């Protein structure tokens, strides 16, 4: 799916994040499985990641991120019409994390649901919320992306364990005078789904349903490098922009080798790329909002900055959002 936003302009008016306090270093992982700081750093760029406490679930990560985003936007939770939580690690299948979050905020007027699109979930959720707000179905929407992947990892499997971390981000979407989202490109290929999957987590019966993440790293690497480039090029062409116009590039934070490949292939100067995978690992749907927040804190997101975000992950799925950044307080 690809399209330009051709309705009322919609933008991000508030941004918040939350990452659990516990920092897990590569050296600590090397005490658990046969790996080393050197191997992890060289192959992935990751130095440390955050790990949720045993009692923390997705709602506990989403709530502080949502409150921060709402405060930045100057929006009361009671004003929200819509909550979408993009996650593959909901507290439970139902009630959804969106519903639970709506109760905790509280946001009694809001429609609330979860969205499952792997690490691309945040970009998919942005597209849905943007369309609903632009069309007038909702005025104020909250999009949360995040995961507690540490709860579904195989802590004996070095090939997946070292890559992932826990974290969440949230954004408020509202109509603005101009700027905001220019368009989206979203895709899915279930044929490659078995390269990154969670067998036994649903209604399909498996012989060994241990409900832990399984991945073919080499296949996912090939897929990721391909779609990061093709999706970005597609949305730029669709919106009549070029790579030279992009001020801030926020790729899914999976691995610095994947990001470096895409950056070179796309021809984006390194100083326009946001990278924080070294501190968080791959936080799935939390990755893009966590990176956006870092870029904002560093003063890299200015009024009118052209921001390109591209996610990819389980499904297999991918998606890009292109937007002109808007400062807060410009909502209509
Ligand atoms: C997982 C990944 C880092 C592996 O890197 P790689 O360079 O492809 O490594 P390979 O899979 O070829 O494995 C090389 C060797 O390292 C070993 N290895 C794997 N994980 C290891 C670890 N954590 N520590 C030490 N050695 C490890 C392998 O067993 C293999 O050993 P062998 O040659 O004796 O069989 C890489 O494939 C990758 O990043 N894939 C994408 C994963 C991803 O981003 N997934 C999420 C997408 S949302």
JSON list of N, CA, C and O and ligand atoms in Angstrom, two decimals, residues 34-35 39 43-44 119 158-159 162-164 196 215 217-218 220-221 252 254-255 257-258 282 312-313, ligand 1:
[
{"chain": "A", "resi": 34, "resn": "UNK", "atom": "N", "xyz": [27.04, -18.42, 25.24]},
{"chain": "A", "resi": 34, "resn": "UNK", "atom": "CA", "xyz": [28.38, -18.41, 24.65]},
{"chain": "A", "resi": 34, "resn": "UNK", "atom": "C", "xyz": [28.49, -17.26, 23.64]},
{"chain": "A", "resi": 34, "resn": "UNK", "atom": "O", "xyz": [28.30, -17.43, 22.44]},
{"chain": "A", "resi": 35, "resn": "UNK", "atom": "N", "xyz": [28.78, -16.06, 24.16]},
{"chain": "A", "resi": 35, "resn": "UNK", "atom": "CA", "xyz": [28.94, -14.89, 23.30]},
{"chain": "A", "resi": 35, "resn": "UNK", "atom": "C", "xyz": [29.95, -13.95, 23.95]},
{"chain": "A", "resi": 35, "resn": "UNK", "atom": "O", "xyz": [30.52, -14.28, 25.00]},
{"chain": "A", "resi": 39, "resn": "UNK", "atom": "N", "xyz": [31.90, -9.79, 19.89]},
{"chain": "A", "resi": 39, "resn": "UNK", "atom": "CA", "xyz": [31.06, -10.34, 18.81]},
{"chain": "A", "resi": 39, "resn": "UNK", "atom": "C", "xyz": [29.80, -9.50, 18.64]},
{"chain": "A", "resi": 39, "resn": "UNK", "atom": "O", "xyz": [29.43, -9.11, 17.53]},
{"chain": "A", "resi": 43, "resn": "UNK", "atom": "N", "xyz": [29.03, -7.34, 15.24]},
{"chain": "A", "resi": 43, "resn": "UNK", "atom": "CA", "xyz": [27.97, -7.81, 14.33]},
{"chain": "A", "resi": 43, "resn": "UNK", "atom": "C", "xyz": [26.69, -7.00, 14.41]},
{"chain": "A", "resi": 43, "resn": "UNK", "atom": "O", "xyz": [25.86, -7.07, 13.52]},
{"chain": "A", "resi": 44, "resn": "UNK", "atom": "N", "xyz": [26.48, -6.27, 15.52]},
{"chain": "A", "resi": 44, "resn": "UNK", "atom": "CA", "xyz": [25.19, -5.59, 15.69]},
{"chain": "A", "resi": 44, "resn": "UNK", "atom": "C", "xyz": [25.29, -4.12, 16.10]},
{"chain": "A", "resi": 44, "resn": "UNK", "atom": "O", "xyz": [24.33, -3.39, 15.96]},
{"chain": "A", "resi": 119, "resn": "UNK", "atom": "N", "xyz": [7.85, -5.46, 14.27]},
{"chain": "A", "resi": 119, "resn": "UNK", "atom": "CA", "xyz": [8.60, -4.23, 14.53]},
{"chain": "A", "resi": 119, "resn": "UNK", "atom": "C", "xyz": [8.09, -3.06, 13.70]},
{"chain": "A", "resi": 119, "resn": "UNK", "atom": "O", "xyz": [8.46, -1.91, 13.96]},
{"chain": "A", "resi": 158, "resn": "UNK", "atom": "N", "xyz": [21.66, -17.75, 21.85]},
{"chain": "A", "resi": 158, "resn": "UNK", "atom": "CA", "xyz": [22.51, -16.55, 21.69]},
{"chain": "A", "resi": 158, "resn": "UNK", "atom": "C", "xyz": [22.21, -15.79, 20.40]},
{"chain": "A", "resi": 158, "resn": "UNK", "atom": "O", "xyz": [22.50, -14.59, 20.31]},
{"chain": "A", "resi": 159, "resn": "UNK", "atom": "N", "xyz": [21.64, -16.50, 19.41]},
{"chain": "A", "resi": 159, "resn": "UNK", "atom": "CA", "xyz": [21.44, -15.83, 18.12]},
{"chain": "A", "resi": 159, "resn": "UNK", "atom": "C", "xyz": [20.29, -14.83, 18.15]},
{"chain": "A", "resi": 159, "resn": "UNK", "atom": "O", "xyz": [20.20, -13.95, 17.30]},
{"chain": "A", "resi": 162, "resn": "UNK", "atom": "N", "xyz": [20.81, -11.70, 22.14]},
{"chain": "A", "resi": 162, "resn": "UNK", "atom": "CA", "xyz": [21.67, -10.52, 22.21]},
{"chain": "A", "resi": 162, "resn": "UNK", "atom": "C", "xyz": [21.11, -9.32, 21.45]},
{"chain": "A", "resi": 162, "resn": "UNK", "atom": "O", "xyz": [21.61, -8.20, 21.60]},
{"chain": "A", "resi": 163, "resn": "UNK", "atom": "N", "xyz": [20.07, -9.56, 20.62]},
{"chain": "A", "resi": 163, "resn": "UNK", "atom": "CA", "xyz": [19.62, -8.50, 19.71]},
{"chain": "A", "resi": 163, "resn": "UNK", "atom": "C", "xyz": [18.57, -7.56, 20.27]},
{"chain": "A", "resi": 163, "resn": "UNK", "atom": "O", "xyz": [18.46, -6.42, 19.84]},
{"chain": "A", "resi": 164, "resn": "UNK", "atom": "N", "xyz": [17.78, -8.06, 21.22]},
{"chain": "A", "resi": 164, "resn": "UNK", "atom": "CA", "xyz": [16.55, -7.34, 21.56]},
{"chain": "A", "resi": 164, "resn": "UNK", "atom": "C", "xyz": [16.57, -6.71, 22.95]},
{"chain": "A", "resi": 164, "resn": "UNK", "atom": "O", "xyz": [17.33, -7.13, 23.84]},
{"chain": "A", "resi": 196, "resn": "UNK", "atom": "N", "xyz": [11.03, -15.16, 11.03]},
{"chain": "A", "resi": 196, "resn": "UNK", "atom": "CA", "xyz": [11.01, -14.46, 12.32]},
{"chain": "A", "resi": 196, "resn": "UNK", "atom": "C", "xyz": [9.63, -14.69, 12.90]},
{"chain": "A", "resi": 196, "resn": "UNK", "atom": "O", "xyz": [8.66, -14.04, 12.51]},
{"chain": "A", "resi": 215, "resn": "UNK", "atom": "N", "xyz": [14.29, -17.23, 14.91]},
{"chain": "A", "resi": 215, "resn": "UNK", "atom": "CA", "xyz": [14.68, -16.35, 13.79]},
{"chain": "A", "resi": 215, "resn": "UNK", "atom": "C", "xyz": [15.77, -16.98, 12.95]},
{"chain": "A", "resi": 215, "resn": "UNK", "atom": "O", "xyz": [16.68, -17.62, 13.47]},
{"chain": "A", "resi": 217, "resn": "UNK", "atom": "N", "xyz": [18.48, -15.47, 11.15]},
{"chain": "A", "resi": 217, "resn": "UNK", "atom": "CA", "xyz": [19.13, -14.16, 11.12]},
{"chain": "A", "resi": 217, "resn": "UNK", "atom": "C", "xyz": [19.59, -13.74, 9.74]},
{"chain": "A", "resi": 217, "resn": "UNK", "atom": "O", "xyz": [19.41, -12.58, 9.34]},
{"chain": "A", "resi": 218, "resn": "UNK", "atom": "N", "xyz": [20.15, -14.68, 8.98]},
{"chain": "A", "resi": 218, "resn": "UNK", "atom": "CA", "xyz": [20.69, -14.30, 7.66]},
{"chain": "A", "resi": 218, "resn": "UNK", "atom": "C", "xyz": [19.57, -13.88, 6.71]},
{"chain": "A", "resi": 218, "resn": "UNK", "atom": "O", "xyz": [19.72, -12.93, 5.95]},
{"chain": "A", "resi": 220, "resn": "UNK", "atom": "N", "xyz": [16.61, -12.72, 7.58]},
{"chain": "A", "resi": 220, "resn": "UNK", "atom": "CA", "xyz": [16.03, -11.45, 8.04]},
{"chain": "A", "resi": 220, "resn": "UNK", "atom": "C", "xyz": [16.97, -10.29, 7.66]},
{"chain": "A", "resi": 220, "resn": "UNK", "atom": "O", "xyz": [16.53, -9.21, 7.28]},
{"chain": "A", "resi": 221, "resn": "UNK", "atom": "N", "xyz": [18.26, -10.54, 7.74]},
{"chain": "A", "resi": 221, "resn": "UNK", "atom": "CA", "xyz": [19.25, -9.52, 7.36]},
{"chain": "A", "resi": 221, "resn": "UNK", "atom": "C", "xyz": [19.06, -9.12, 5.90]},
{"chain": "A", "resi": 221, "resn": "UNK", "atom": "O", "xyz": [19.01, -7.93, 5.56]},
{"chain": "A", "resi": 252, "resn": "UNK", "atom": "N", "xyz": [14.39, 1.75, 11.56]},
{"chain": "A", "resi": 252, "resn": "UNK", "atom": "CA", "xyz": [14.20, 0.80, 12.67]},
{"chain": "A", "resi": 252, "resn": "UNK", "atom": "C", "xyz": [15.57, 0.43, 13.23]},
{"chain": "A", "resi": 252, "resn": "UNK", "atom": "O", "xyz": [16.49, 0.12, 12.49]},
{"chain": "A", "resi": 254, "resn": "UNK", "atom": "N", "xyz": [17.55, -2.01, 14.43]},
{"chain": "A", "resi": 254, "resn": "UNK", "atom": "CA", "xyz": [17.74, -3.45, 14.58]},
{"chain": "A", "resi": 254, "resn": "UNK", "atom": "C", "xyz": [19.21, -3.79, 14.76]},
{"chain": "A", "resi": 254, "resn": "UNK", "atom": "O", "xyz": [19.56, -4.66, 15.55]},
{"chain": "A", "resi": 255, "resn": "UNK", "atom": "N", "xyz": [20.05, -3.07, 14.05]},
{"chain": "A", "resi": 255, "resn": "UNK", "atom": "CA", "xyz": [21.43, -3.51, 13.90]},
{"chain": "A", "resi": 255, "resn": "UNK", "atom": "C", "xyz": [22.18, -2.43, 13.12]},
{"chain": "A", "resi": 255, "resn": "UNK", "atom": "O", "xyz": [21.70, -1.98, 12.08]},
{"chain": "A", "resi": 257, "resn": "UNK", "atom": "N", "xyz": [24.77, -2.64, 11.31]},
{"chain": "A", "resi": 257, "resn": "UNK", "atom": "CA", "xyz": [25.20, -3.09, 9.97]},
{"chain": "A", "resi": 257, "resn": "UNK", "atom": "C", "xyz": [24.06, -2.92, 8.95]},
{"chain": "A", "resi": 257, "resn": "UNK", "atom": "O", "xyz": [24.28, -2.53, 7.81]},
{"chain": "A", "resi": 258, "resn": "UNK", "atom": "N", "xyz": [22.84, -3.23, 9.39]},
{"chain": "A", "resi": 258, "resn": "UNK", "atom": "CA", "xyz": [21.68, -3.06, 8.50]},
{"chain": "A", "resi": 258, "resn": "UNK", "atom": "C", "xyz": [21.48, -1.58, 8.21]},
{"chain": "A", "resi": 258, "resn": "UNK", "atom": "O", "xyz": [21.26, -1.17, 7.07]},
{"chain": "A", "resi": 282, "resn": "UNK", "atom": "N", "xyz": [17.26, -3.80, 19.86]},
{"chain": "A", "resi": 282, "resn": "UNK", "atom": "CA", "xyz": [16.07, -3.73, 19.02]},
{"chain": "A", "resi": 282, "resn": "UNK", "atom": "C", "xyz": [14.84, -3.81, 19.93]},
{"chain": "A", "resi": 282, "resn": "UNK", "atom": "O", "xyz": [14.56, -4.87, 20.49]},
{"chain": "A", "resi": 312, "resn": "UNK", "atom": "N", "xyz": [10.81, -2.29, 9.78]},
{"chain": "A", "resi": 312, "resn": "UNK", "atom": "CA", "xyz": [10.62, -3.61, 9.15]},
{"chain": "A", "resi": 312, "resn": "UNK", "atom": "C", "xyz": [10.71, -4.67, 10.24]},
{"chain": "A", "resi": 312, "resn": "UNK", "atom": "O", "xyz": [11.31, -4.44, 11.29]},
{"chain": "A", "resi": 313, "resn": "UNK", "atom": "N", "xyz": [10.09, -5.81, 9.99]},
{"chain": "A", "resi": 313, "resn": "UNK", "atom": "CA", "xyz": [10.19, -6.86, 11.01]},
{"chain": "A", "resi": 313, "resn": "UNK", "atom": "C", "xyz": [9.26, -8.02, 10.74]},
{"chain": "A", "resi": 313, "resn": "UNK", "atom": "O", "xyz": [8.96, -8.34, 9.57]},
{"chain": "B", "resi": 1, "resn": "LIG", "atom": "C1", "xyz": [21.80, -12.24, 13.82]},
{"chain": "B", "resi": 1, "resn": "LIG", "atom": "C2", "xyz": [22.99, -11.62, 13.10]},
{"chain": "B", "resi": 1, "resn": "LIG", "atom": "C3", "xyz": [23.59, -10.50, 13.94]},
{"chain": "B", "resi": 1, "resn": "LIG", "atom": "C4", "xyz": [24.05, -12.69, 12.90]},
{"chain": "B", "resi": 1, "resn": "LIG", "atom": "O1", "xyz": [25.18, -12.12, 12.28]},
{"chain": "B", "resi": 1, "resn": "LIG", "atom": "P1", "xyz": [25.88, -12.88, 11.07]},
{"chain": "B", "resi": 1, "resn": "LIG", "atom": "O2", "xyz": [27.09, -12.10, 10.73]},
{"chain": "B", "resi": 1, "resn": "LIG", "atom": "O3", "xyz": [24.84, -13.07, 10.02]},
{"chain": "B", "resi": 1, "resn": "LIG", "atom": "O4", "xyz": [26.26, -14.20, 11.75]},
{"chain": "B", "resi": 1, "resn": "LIG", "atom": "P2", "xyz": [25.91, -15.68, 11.24]},
{"chain": "B", "resi": 1, "resn": "LIG", "atom": "O5", "xyz": [24.45, -15.92, 11.43]},
{"chain": "B", "resi": 1, "resn": "LIG", "atom": "O6", "xyz": [26.48, -15.84, 9.88]},
{"chain": "B", "resi": 1, "resn": "LIG", "atom": "O7", "xyz": [26.69, -16.51, 12.29]},
{"chain": "B", "resi": 1, "resn": "LIG", "atom": "C5", "xyz": [28.11, -16.48, 12.33]},
{"chain": "B", "resi": 1, "resn": "LIG", "atom": "C6", "xyz": [28.56, -17.33, 13.48]},
{"chain": "B", "resi": 1, "resn": "LIG", "atom": "O8", "xyz": [28.32, -16.63, 14.70]},
{"chain": "B", "resi": 1, "resn": "LIG", "atom": "C7", "xyz": [27.64, -17.48, 15.61]},
{"chain": "B", "resi": 1, "resn": "LIG", "atom": "N1", "xyz": [26.80, -16.66, 16.49]},
{"chain": "B", "resi": 1, "resn": "LIG", "atom": "C8", "xyz": [25.49, -16.36, 16.38]},
{"chain": "B", "resi": 1, "resn": "LIG", "atom": "N2", "xyz": [25.10, -15.58, 17.39]},
{"chain": "B", "resi": 1, "resn": "LIG", "atom": "C9", "xyz": [26.19, -15.40, 18.17]},
{"chain": "B", "resi": 1, "resn": "LIG", "atom": "C10", "xyz": [26.44, -14.69, 19.37]},
{"chain": "B", "resi": 1, "resn": "LIG", "atom": "N3", "xyz": [25.47, -13.98, 19.99]},
{"chain": "B", "resi": 1, "resn": "LIG", "atom": "N4", "xyz": [27.67, -14.70, 19.88]},
{"chain": "B", "resi": 1, "resn": "LIG", "atom": "C11", "xyz": [28.68, -15.36, 19.29]},
{"chain": "B", "resi": 1, "resn": "LIG", "atom": "N5", "xyz": [28.51, -16.07, 18.16]},
{"chain": "B", "resi": 1, "resn": "LIG", "atom": "C12", "xyz": [27.29, -16.08, 17.61]},
{"chain": "B", "resi": 1, "resn": "LIG", "atom": "C13", "xyz": [26.85, -18.41, 14.75]},
{"chain": "B", "resi": 1, "resn": "LIG", "atom": "O9", "xyz": [26.52, -19.59, 15.45]},
{"chain": "B", "resi": 1, "resn": "LIG", "atom": "C14", "xyz": [27.82, -18.66, 13.61]},
{"chain": "B", "resi": 1, "resn": "LIG", "atom": "O10", "xyz": [28.73, -19.63, 14.00]},
{"chain": "B", "resi": 1, "resn": "LIG", "atom": "P3", "xyz": [29.22, -20.75, 12.97]},
{"chain": "B", "resi": 1, "resn": "LIG", "atom": "O11", "xyz": [29.89, -20.00, 11.86]},
{"chain": "B", "resi": 1, "resn": "LIG", "atom": "O12", "xyz": [30.14, -21.58, 13.79]},
{"chain": "B", "resi": 1, "resn": "LIG", "atom": "O13", "xyz": [27.97, -21.46, 12.53]},
{"chain": "B", "resi": 1, "resn": "LIG", "atom": "C15", "xyz": [22.58, -11.07, 11.70]},
{"chain": "B", "resi": 1, "resn": "LIG", "atom": "O14", "xyz": [22.23, -12.14, 10.86]},
{"chain": "B", "resi": 1, "resn": "LIG", "atom": "C16", "xyz": [21.44, -10.12, 11.78]},
{"chain": "B", "resi": 1, "resn": "LIG", "atom": "O15", "xyz": [21.57, -9.02, 12.30]},
{"chain": "B", "resi": 1, "resn": "LIG", "atom": "N6", "xyz": [20.25, -10.49, 11.23]},
{"chain": "B", "resi": 1, "resn": "LIG", "atom": "C17", "xyz": [19.09, -9.65, 11.31]},
{"chain": "B", "resi": 1, "resn": "LIG", "atom": "C18", "xyz": [18.40, -9.87, 12.63]},
{"chain": "B", "resi": 1, "resn": "LIG", "atom": "C19", "xyz": [17.38, -8.81, 12.95]},
{"chain": "B", "resi": 1, "resn": "LIG", "atom": "O16", "xyz": [17.67, -7.65, 12.86]},
{"chain": "B", "resi": 1, "resn": "LIG", "atom": "N7", "xyz": [16.20, -9.24, 13.36]},
{"chain": "B", "resi": 1, "resn": "LIG", "atom": "C20", "xyz": [15.14, -8.39, 13.77]},
{"chain": "B", "resi": 1, "resn": "LIG", "atom": "C21", "xyz": [14.55, -7.67, 12.62]},
{"chain": "B", "resi": 1, "resn": "LIG", "atom": "S1", "xyz": [13.21, -6.68, 13.16]}
]
